[in-house]
Amino acid sequence: MPSSIAVVTSRGAKRLAGGHPWVFRSDLAEAPNVPAGAVRMADPRGQPLGWAWWSPQSEIALRRVDRDSEAAIDRSWWRARLAHAIARRAPLATLTNACRLVHGEGDGLPALVVDKYDRWLVVQLLSAALEAQRAVIVDVLNELVAPDGILARNDASVRAREGLSKQVELLSGTVPEEIEVNEHGVTYLAAPWTGQKTGAFLDQRENRVLLGAHARGRALDVFSYHGSFALHLARGAESVTAVDASAGALERARVNADRNGITTLACVEADAFEFLRESVVRGDRYDVIALDPPALAKNRGSIAGALRGYKELNLRAMRLLAPGGLLFTASCSYHVTKAMFLDVVRDAAADSGRPMILRALTGQPLDHPEVLTVPETGYLKGLLIENGG
Ligand code: SAH
C-alpha cells in the first residue's frame, strides 16, 4: 500500500549515510503518495531515514533536510534553520552589505538560495518542495531579516527539471532596479531583477580584495561584468582596463567607476579570447590581471572543450604578465574539479616558458559553504599566480 513515506533502496540509503543528501529517482523504491513537499523517508526494512524535500518530477527525487524522522518540518523548524544560516554570516556584517544568506545544500537547506543586498533579499526556490513551502519561507525571512522587499529570481533553468515555471516575481514589499553594494570599501550597483545570478557575483568578494591588495601599475580585468575586480584594482593601479563582451555590463562598470571617483578605468567591449590574443601579439604587459570567465563547462559533455578554453585564456594571460606580475585566475565550472583546473593552469604555465609561482589557492567564501561530502556545493576555485621570470 503506497503511503506518505518515501522508501529508499539500500543503495540510496548508503549514499545518505555517506553524507550526501540526494536520492535519485532510480533509488526510490516506493514513491510517497503525496504532492511535492516535505516527506519522511525509510529504508526497505522500514528504518527511518529522516525528512526530505520530495520532487515528483525531478531526477533528484529526494533531498534530505533532517536526519531526525521525529522532527516536525514546521514554521519553527524553518526559523531555526534559517537563523542558523544567517548567524554564520555575522563576521561579514562589517565588511559588506551584500552576502549569500543561504547556499542551498551547503546550509542544510537544499535547493534554496537567499542573497541579501543591503535592505533587500533575492531568493531562488529551485525545487518543487520549496515552491510548496514558499509562504512559510517568505514569512520567516520577513521575521528574521525584516527586509524592505523579497524578490524571487526563479528564472534559473534548473527549475524546468522540477516541472516548475521560470519567472521573476516580487514576493513581498518592493525591490528597486538597482541596489548599492558596499564591498570592503568599494561600492557598486547590483541589478536584482535583471543582473546575472541574483544581481551580482557575491562569491568573488574576497578574491577581489586579495588581488586588489597587490594592485599597481597597469591592471587588467578580463570578463569584468560590471567591473567588480576593476574597482578594487583601481585603488592601487595607475590604470585599469576592463574587458567584457556585454556592452550593458560595461556601461554599469563605467557608472560604478564614477561612483567610486575612479578616473583611470578604460572599458573595452570585446571577446576576451580575441582581446588577449591581440594583446599578446602587440606585446602588451600588465602588472596585475584578473581572469574570471563564465562557467566554460556547462555539463559533463563539455569538459574537454572547457579545458582547452581555460588553457588558452590562462596561457595568453601569463604571456601578458610583466616580470613579478600577478594573475588571479578562476573557474566557476562545477564540472571542472579543483585538480583539473590546477592541471590546466600548470599546462599553461609550462607553455608560457616562464616560472609561474603559485601564491595562493582559494575556494569559496564564508557565505558559500562547500560541504566536503556534497561536491555539488563547491564550484568556485581560484589561483593567485606570480610571474617569477
Ligand atoms: N568578474 C565578474 C564576473 C564575471 S561573469 C565579477 O567579479 O563580478 C562573466 C562575464 O563574462 C559576464 O559579464 C559576461 O558578459 C562575460 N563574457 C562571457 N563570454 C565572454 C567572452 N567570450 N568575451 C568577453 N566576455 C565574456
Short mmCIF file of C-alpha atoms and ligand atoms in Angstrom, two decimals:
data_model
loop_
_atom_site.label_atom_id
_atom_site.label_comp_id
_atom_site.label_asym_id
_atom_site.label_seq_id
_atom_site.Cartn_x
_atom_site.Cartn_y
_atom_site.Cartn_z
CA MET A 1 0.00 0.00 0.00
CA PRO A 2 1.55 3.31 -1.02
CA SER A 3 1.96 5.67 1.91
CA SER A 4 3.16 9.20 2.55
CA ILE A 5 6.61 7.77 3.35
CA ALA A 6 9.26 7.59 0.62
CA VAL A 7 11.01 4.22 0.57
CA VAL A 8 14.62 4.45 -0.50
CA THR A 9 16.63 1.49 -1.88
CA SER A 10 19.54 0.23 0.20
CA ARG A 11 21.90 1.83 -2.35
CA GLY A 12 20.15 5.16 -1.81
CA ALA A 13 20.29 4.71 1.96
CA LYS A 14 24.03 4.05 1.74
CA ARG A 15 24.55 7.27 -0.16
CA LEU A 16 22.63 9.17 2.53
CA ALA A 17 24.80 7.56 5.19
CA GLY A 18 27.85 8.88 3.32
CA GLY A 19 26.70 12.43 3.97
CA HIS A 20 25.12 13.23 0.60
CA PRO A 21 21.50 14.44 0.82
CA TRP A 22 20.28 13.42 -2.64
CA VAL A 23 18.25 10.34 -3.56
CA PHE A 24 17.88 9.88 -7.30
CA ARG A 25 14.67 8.63 -8.81
CA SER A 26 16.38 5.32 -9.62
CA ASP A 27 16.92 4.84 -5.86
CA LEU A 28 13.32 5.47 -4.98
CA ALA A 29 11.86 2.02 -4.15
CA GLU A 30 8.42 3.43 -3.43
CA ALA A 31 7.24 6.95 -4.17
CA PRO A 32 5.21 8.72 -1.48
CA ASN A 33 1.56 9.28 -2.42
CA VAL A 34 1.64 12.98 -1.59
CA PRO A 35 2.33 16.12 -3.64
CA ALA A 36 5.70 17.91 -3.61
CA GLY A 37 6.74 18.96 -0.12
CA ALA A 38 8.48 17.58 2.96
CA VAL A 39 8.19 13.80 3.37
CA ARG A 40 9.60 11.16 5.70
CA MET A 41 11.98 8.55 4.26
CA ALA A 42 12.62 4.95 5.26
CA ASP A 43 14.87 2.16 4.01
CA PRO A 44 13.42 -1.10 2.61
CA ARG A 45 13.31 -2.61 6.13
CA GLY A 46 11.32 0.34 7.43
CA GLN A 47 14.20 2.02 9.27
CA PRO A 48 13.56 5.79 9.35
CA LEU A 49 15.97 7.93 7.31
CA GLY A 50 14.73 11.38 8.24
CA TRP A 51 12.93 14.06 6.27
CA ALA A 52 13.44 15.12 2.66
CA TRP A 53 12.14 17.52 0.04
CA TRP A 54 10.07 15.44 -2.35
CA SER A 55 10.14 16.38 -6.04
CA PRO A 56 7.77 14.12 -8.00
CA GLN A 57 9.09 15.17 -11.43
CA SER A 58 12.80 15.58 -10.78
CA GLU A 59 15.68 13.17 -11.34
CA ILE A 60 16.68 14.20 -7.82
CA ALA A 61 13.56 12.77 -6.23
CA LEU A 62 14.50 13.44 -2.61
CA ARG A 63 16.86 15.85 -0.87
CA ARG A 64 17.35 15.09 2.79
CA VAL A 65 16.83 18.06 5.09
CA ASP A 66 16.77 16.46 8.53
CA ARG A 67 18.18 13.16 9.79
CA ASP A 68 15.59 13.08 12.57
CA SER A 69 12.30 11.49 11.48
CA GLU A 70 10.72 12.71 14.74
CA ALA A 71 11.31 16.36 13.80
CA ALA A 72 8.39 18.48 12.62
CA ILE A 73 9.07 20.48 9.45
CA ASP A 74 7.02 23.47 10.53
CA ARG A 75 7.47 27.18 10.97
CA SER A 76 9.75 26.84 13.98
CA TRP A 77 11.92 24.33 12.07
CA TRP A 78 12.29 26.88 9.28
CA ARG A 79 13.00 29.61 11.77
CA ALA A 80 15.79 27.63 13.44
CA ARG A 81 17.39 26.51 10.15
CA LEU A 82 17.32 29.98 8.59
CA ALA A 83 18.51 31.67 11.77
CA HIS A 84 21.47 29.26 11.92
CA ALA A 85 22.46 30.05 8.32
CA ILE A 86 22.12 33.78 8.89
CA ALA A 87 24.20 33.67 12.09
CA ARG A 88 27.03 32.03 10.15
CA ARG A 89 27.39 35.23 8.08
CA ALA A 90 27.76 37.54 11.08
CA PRO A 91 31.51 38.12 10.52
CA LEU A 92 30.73 39.68 7.12
CA ALA A 93 28.45 42.37 8.53
CA THR A 94 31.21 44.97 8.99
CA LEU A 95 32.79 44.24 5.58
CA THR A 96 29.85 44.30 3.21
CA ASN A 97 26.10 44.90 2.99
CA ALA A 98 25.64 42.08 0.47
CA CYS A 99 26.13 38.38 1.02
CA ARG A 100 24.54 34.99 0.46
CA LEU A 101 22.42 34.07 3.48
CA VAL A 102 21.53 30.59 2.29
CA HIS A 103 23.66 28.45 -0.05
CA GLY A 104 21.31 25.50 -0.60
CA GLU A 105 22.75 22.13 0.39
CA GLY A 106 25.77 23.99 1.84
CA ASP A 107 23.49 25.28 4.59
CA GLY A 108 21.35 22.16 5.01
CA LEU A 109 18.56 23.83 3.04
CA PRO A 110 18.65 22.02 -0.31
CA ALA A 111 17.70 23.95 -3.44
CA LEU A 112 17.24 27.25 -1.60
CA VAL A 113 19.28 30.35 -2.35
CA VAL A 114 18.83 33.57 -0.41
CA ASP A 115 21.03 36.55 -1.20
CA LYS A 116 20.95 39.77 0.78
CA TYR A 117 21.58 43.08 -0.96
CA ASP A 118 21.50 45.84 1.62
CA ARG A 119 17.85 46.02 2.79
CA TRP A 120 16.50 43.57 0.21
CA LEU A 121 16.51 39.82 -0.33
CA VAL A 122 16.66 37.87 -3.58
CA VAL A 123 15.64 34.22 -3.35
CA GLN A 124 15.68 31.21 -5.67
CA LEU A 125 13.35 28.30 -4.97
CA LEU A 126 14.92 25.53 -7.03
CA SER A 127 12.79 22.53 -6.10
CA ALA A 128 9.09 21.74 -6.22
CA ALA A 129 9.08 21.04 -2.48
CA LEU A 130 10.33 24.55 -1.77
CA GLU A 131 7.76 26.08 -4.06
CA ALA A 132 5.13 24.32 -1.94
CA GLN A 133 6.58 25.96 1.18
CA ARG A 134 7.03 29.41 -0.31
CA ALA A 135 4.66 31.13 2.12
CA VAL A 136 6.43 29.96 5.26
CA ILE A 137 9.87 30.77 3.81
CA VAL A 138 8.83 34.33 2.97
CA ASP A 139 7.12 34.72 6.33
CA VAL A 140 10.17 33.57 8.34
CA LEU A 141 12.61 35.63 6.24
CA ASN A 142 10.45 38.68 6.91
CA GLU A 143 10.54 37.94 10.61
CA LEU A 144 14.29 37.27 10.84
CA VAL A 145 15.68 39.86 8.42
CA ALA A 146 12.84 42.42 8.14
CA PRO A 147 13.83 43.35 4.57
CA ASP A 148 12.13 46.12 2.56
CA GLY A 149 11.28 43.53 -0.08
CA ILE A 150 11.85 39.98 -1.29
CA LEU A 151 12.30 39.17 -4.97
CA ALA A 152 12.22 35.64 -6.43
CA ARG A 153 14.72 35.17 -9.25
CA ASN A 154 13.03 31.95 -10.23
CA ASP A 155 14.30 32.23 -13.80
CA ALA A 156 17.04 29.62 -13.32
CA SER A 157 16.88 26.85 -15.92
CA VAL A 158 17.16 24.05 -13.31
CA ARG A 159 13.56 24.86 -12.35
CA ALA A 160 12.40 23.18 -15.57
CA ARG A 161 13.75 19.84 -14.29
CA GLU A 162 11.43 20.18 -11.31
CA GLY A 163 8.44 20.88 -13.54
CA LEU A 164 8.43 24.50 -12.35
CA SER A 165 7.95 27.59 -14.48
CA LYS A 166 10.63 30.25 -14.93
CA GLN A 167 9.71 33.64 -13.56
CA VAL A 168 10.94 36.74 -11.78
CA GLU A 169 8.40 37.64 -9.15
CA LEU A 170 8.06 40.03 -6.25
CA LEU A 171 7.16 38.02 -3.13
CA SER A 172 6.96 40.79 -0.57
CA GLY A 173 7.41 44.57 -0.23
CA THR A 174 9.21 46.38 -3.05
CA VAL A 175 12.62 45.82 -4.63
CA PRO A 176 14.39 48.54 -6.67
CA GLU A 177 16.03 48.04 -10.07
CA GLU A 178 19.45 48.82 -8.64
CA ILE A 179 20.90 48.38 -5.18
CA GLU A 180 24.14 49.90 -3.98
CA VAL A 181 26.52 47.28 -2.65
CA ASN A 182 29.37 48.19 -0.37
CA GLU A 183 32.18 45.65 -0.50
CA HIS A 184 35.26 46.27 1.60
CA GLY A 185 35.08 50.00 0.92
CA VAL A 186 34.25 49.74 -2.79
CA THR A 187 30.70 50.45 -3.97
CA TYR A 188 28.89 49.08 -6.99
CA LEU A 189 25.33 48.68 -8.20
CA ALA A 190 23.72 45.26 -8.25
CA ALA A 191 20.77 44.63 -10.58
CA PRO A 192 18.48 42.19 -8.71
CA TRP A 193 15.74 41.99 -11.37
CA THR A 194 17.90 41.59 -14.46
CA GLY A 195 21.54 41.03 -13.45
CA GLN A 196 23.42 37.75 -13.69
CA LYS A 197 22.78 35.24 -10.90
CA THR A 198 20.74 37.22 -8.35
CA GLY A 199 22.19 40.59 -9.38
CA ALA A 200 25.93 40.34 -8.74
CA PHE A 201 28.75 37.85 -8.22
CA LEU A 202 29.00 37.76 -4.45
CA ASP A 203 31.22 34.68 -4.46
CA GLN A 204 34.34 36.54 -5.66
CA ARG A 205 34.22 39.19 -2.93
CA GLU A 206 37.32 38.03 -1.01
CA ASN A 207 39.25 37.25 -4.18
CA ARG A 208 38.75 40.82 -5.34
CA VAL A 209 40.18 42.03 -2.04
CA LEU A 210 43.06 39.54 -2.31
CA LEU A 211 44.07 40.72 -5.77
CA GLY A 212 43.25 44.36 -5.01
CA ALA A 213 45.88 44.33 -2.26
CA HIS A 214 48.51 43.68 -4.95
CA ALA A 215 47.24 46.31 -7.39
CA ARG A 216 49.87 48.51 -9.01
CA GLY A 217 50.97 49.78 -12.41
CA ARG A 218 48.82 48.58 -15.31
CA ALA A 219 45.91 46.35 -14.34
CA LEU A 220 43.56 44.26 -16.47
CA ASP A 221 40.14 42.83 -15.57
CA VAL A 222 39.10 40.20 -18.12
CA PHE A 223 35.43 39.09 -18.08
CA SER A 224 34.81 42.14 -15.94
CA TYR A 225 30.99 42.12 -15.85
CA HIS A 226 30.14 45.41 -14.07
CA GLY A 227 33.77 45.96 -13.09
CA SER A 228 33.85 44.35 -9.68
CA PHE A 229 37.54 43.33 -9.84
CA ALA A 230 38.43 46.53 -11.72
CA LEU A 231 37.06 48.73 -8.93
CA HIS A 232 39.29 47.02 -6.37
CA LEU A 233 42.27 47.12 -8.73
CA ALA A 234 41.81 50.85 -9.37
CA ARG A 235 42.60 51.56 -5.73
CA GLY A 236 46.29 50.72 -6.25
CA ALA A 237 46.86 50.65 -10.01
CA GLU A 238 47.73 53.59 -12.27
CA SER A 239 45.35 52.38 -14.96
CA VAL A 240 42.78 49.60 -15.27
CA THR A 241 41.32 48.07 -18.41
CA ALA A 242 38.02 46.18 -18.09
CA VAL A 243 37.14 43.75 -20.88
CA ASP A 244 33.72 42.18 -21.39
CA ALA A 245 31.54 41.11 -24.31
CA SER A 246 28.48 42.79 -22.81
CA ALA A 247 28.05 46.49 -23.58
CA GLY A 248 25.41 46.74 -20.85
CA ALA A 249 27.74 45.31 -18.22
CA LEU A 250 30.48 47.76 -19.26
CA GLU A 251 28.07 50.69 -19.09
CA ARG A 252 27.40 49.74 -15.49
CA ALA A 253 31.16 49.38 -14.91
CA ARG A 254 31.55 52.97 -16.02
CA VAL A 255 28.77 54.13 -13.67
CA ASN A 256 30.35 52.14 -10.86
CA ALA A 257 33.76 53.71 -11.52
CA ASP A 258 32.15 57.18 -11.33
CA ARG A 259 30.50 56.32 -8.04
CA ASN A 260 33.92 55.47 -6.61
CA GLY A 261 35.59 58.57 -8.06
CA ILE A 262 37.72 56.40 -10.34
CA THR A 263 39.03 58.16 -13.46
CA THR A 264 41.58 55.55 -14.55
CA LEU A 265 39.21 52.89 -15.93
CA ALA A 266 39.13 52.08 -19.64
CA CYS A 267 36.35 49.77 -20.85
CA VAL A 268 36.81 47.52 -23.87
CA GLU A 269 33.84 45.69 -25.39
CA ALA A 270 35.40 42.61 -26.93
CA ASP A 271 35.57 38.87 -27.00
CA ALA A 272 38.07 38.10 -24.25
CA PHE A 273 39.81 35.32 -26.20
CA GLU A 274 40.39 37.71 -29.10
CA PHE A 275 41.37 40.62 -26.88
CA LEU A 276 44.01 38.52 -25.11
CA ARG A 277 45.34 37.10 -28.38
CA GLU A 278 45.73 40.54 -29.92
CA SER A 279 47.30 41.95 -26.75
CA VAL A 280 49.91 39.17 -26.82
CA VAL A 281 50.66 39.93 -30.48
CA ARG A 282 51.09 43.62 -29.64
CA GLY A 283 53.47 42.67 -26.81
CA ASP A 284 51.40 44.40 -24.12
CA ARG A 285 52.37 43.96 -20.47
CA TYR A 286 50.26 44.14 -17.31
CA ASP A 287 51.30 44.11 -13.66
CA VAL A 288 48.05 42.65 -12.33
CA ILE A 289 45.41 40.61 -14.17
CA ALA A 290 42.02 39.21 -13.09
CA LEU A 291 40.72 36.40 -15.28
CA ASP A 292 37.20 35.36 -14.28
CA PRO A 293 35.38 33.68 -17.19
CA PRO A 294 31.82 32.35 -17.02
CA ALA A 295 31.45 28.60 -16.46
CA LEU A 296 33.04 27.21 -19.63
CA ALA A 297 31.83 23.67 -18.85
CA LYS A 298 28.04 23.74 -18.54
CA ASN A 299 27.79 19.95 -18.33
CA ARG A 300 29.93 16.84 -18.25
CA GLY A 301 29.98 16.59 -22.03
CA SER A 302 31.65 19.95 -22.44
CA ILE A 303 34.57 19.42 -20.03
CA ALA A 304 37.18 18.72 -22.71
CA GLY A 305 36.29 21.87 -24.67
CA ALA A 306 36.21 23.90 -21.48
CA LEU A 307 39.70 22.74 -20.51
CA ARG A 308 41.01 23.86 -23.90
CA GLY A 309 39.36 27.24 -23.27
CA TYR A 310 40.88 27.61 -19.80
CA LYS A 311 44.29 26.64 -21.17
CA GLU A 312 44.15 29.26 -23.93
CA LEU A 313 42.93 32.02 -21.65
CA ASN A 314 45.49 31.32 -18.96
CA LEU A 315 48.40 30.94 -21.36
CA ARG A 316 47.56 34.26 -23.02
CA ALA A 317 47.14 35.99 -19.66
CA MET A 318 50.50 34.62 -18.46
CA ARG A 319 52.17 35.93 -21.61
CA LEU A 320 50.85 39.39 -20.78
CA LEU A 321 52.24 39.36 -17.23
CA ALA A 322 55.18 41.65 -16.57
CA PRO A 323 58.03 40.10 -14.55
CA GLY A 324 56.82 39.96 -10.95
CA GLY A 325 53.25 40.49 -12.18
CA LEU A 326 50.29 38.74 -10.59
CA LEU A 327 47.43 36.84 -12.19
CA PHE A 328 44.28 35.82 -10.35
CA THR A 329 42.61 33.11 -12.39
CA ALA A 330 39.28 31.49 -11.52
CA SER A 331 36.95 28.75 -12.67
CA CYS A 332 33.32 28.60 -11.60
CA SER A 333 32.55 25.44 -13.60
CA TYR A 334 31.28 22.81 -11.19
CA HIS A 335 32.25 20.12 -13.72
CA VAL A 336 35.88 21.26 -13.76
CA THR A 337 37.29 20.00 -10.46
CA LYS A 338 39.98 21.71 -8.43
CA ALA A 339 42.50 19.12 -9.62
CA MET A 340 41.54 19.57 -13.27
CA PHE A 341 41.82 23.33 -13.00
CA LEU A 342 45.22 23.17 -11.35
CA ASP A 343 46.39 20.78 -14.08
CA VAL A 344 45.23 23.02 -16.89
CA VAL A 345 46.83 26.12 -15.38
CA ARG A 346 50.01 24.09 -14.88
CA ASP A 347 49.94 23.20 -18.60
CA ALA A 348 49.56 26.87 -19.46
CA ALA A 349 52.49 27.73 -17.16
CA ALA A 350 54.64 25.11 -18.91
CA ASP A 351 53.83 26.59 -22.32
CA SER A 352 54.46 30.13 -21.10
CA GLY A 353 58.12 29.23 -20.73
CA ARG A 354 58.39 31.24 -17.54
CA PRO A 355 58.49 30.14 -13.91
CA MET A 356 54.97 30.72 -12.61
CA ILE A 357 54.76 30.73 -8.83
CA LEU A 358 51.61 29.62 -7.01
CA ARG A 359 50.98 32.27 -4.35
CA ALA A 360 47.50 31.27 -3.21
CA LEU A 361 44.82 28.71 -3.86
CA THR A 362 41.36 29.94 -2.98
CA GLY A 363 37.94 28.37 -2.65
CA GLN A 364 34.56 29.68 -1.63
CA PRO A 365 33.94 32.39 0.93
CA LEU A 366 32.22 32.00 4.28
CA ASP A 367 28.78 32.70 2.83
CA HIS A 368 29.02 29.98 0.12
CA PRO A 369 29.82 26.93 2.28
CA GLU A 370 31.23 23.95 0.40
CA VAL A 371 30.39 20.74 2.26
CA LEU A 372 33.05 18.09 1.65
CA THR A 373 30.60 15.22 1.33
CA VAL A 374 28.41 17.19 -1.09
CA PRO A 375 30.61 18.06 -4.08
CA GLU A 376 27.76 19.93 -5.78
CA THR A 377 28.02 22.70 -3.14
CA GLY A 378 31.50 23.58 -4.45
CA TYR A 379 32.17 25.15 -7.83
CA LEU A 380 34.50 28.12 -7.44
CA LYS A 381 38.26 27.80 -7.29
CA GLY A 382 40.94 30.40 -7.84
CA LEU A 383 44.71 30.62 -8.13
CA LEU A 384 46.91 33.61 -7.48
CA ILE A 385 49.99 33.24 -9.65
CA GLU A 386 53.14 35.32 -9.87
CA ASN A 387 55.35 35.57 -12.91
CA GLY A 388 58.68 34.70 -11.30
CA GLY A 389 60.63 35.17 -14.55
N1 SAH B 1 34.40 39.12 -12.82
C1 SAH B 1 32.99 39.41 -12.64
C2 SAH B 1 32.10 38.26 -13.05
C3 SAH B 1 32.30 37.77 -14.46
S1 SAH B 1 30.97 36.85 -15.05
C4 SAH B 1 32.72 39.79 -11.18
O1 SAH B 1 33.57 39.51 -10.32
O2 SAH B 1 31.67 40.36 -10.91
C5 SAH B 1 31.42 36.51 -16.66
C6 SAH B 1 31.37 37.69 -17.60
O3 SAH B 1 31.95 37.24 -18.82
C7 SAH B 1 30.00 38.24 -17.96
O4 SAH B 1 29.97 39.61 -17.69
C8 SAH B 1 29.87 38.01 -19.48
O5 SAH B 1 29.27 39.11 -20.16
C9 SAH B 1 31.30 37.89 -19.91
N2 SAH B 1 31.59 37.08 -21.09
C10 SAH B 1 31.09 35.87 -21.43
N3 SAH B 1 31.70 35.41 -22.54
C11 SAH B 1 32.61 36.35 -22.90
C12 SAH B 1 33.57 36.45 -23.95
N4 SAH B 1 33.73 35.47 -24.85
N5 SAH B 1 34.35 37.55 -24.00
C13 SAH B 1 34.21 38.54 -23.10
N6 SAH B 1 33.33 38.50 -22.09
C14 SAH B 1 32.53 37.43 -22.00
#
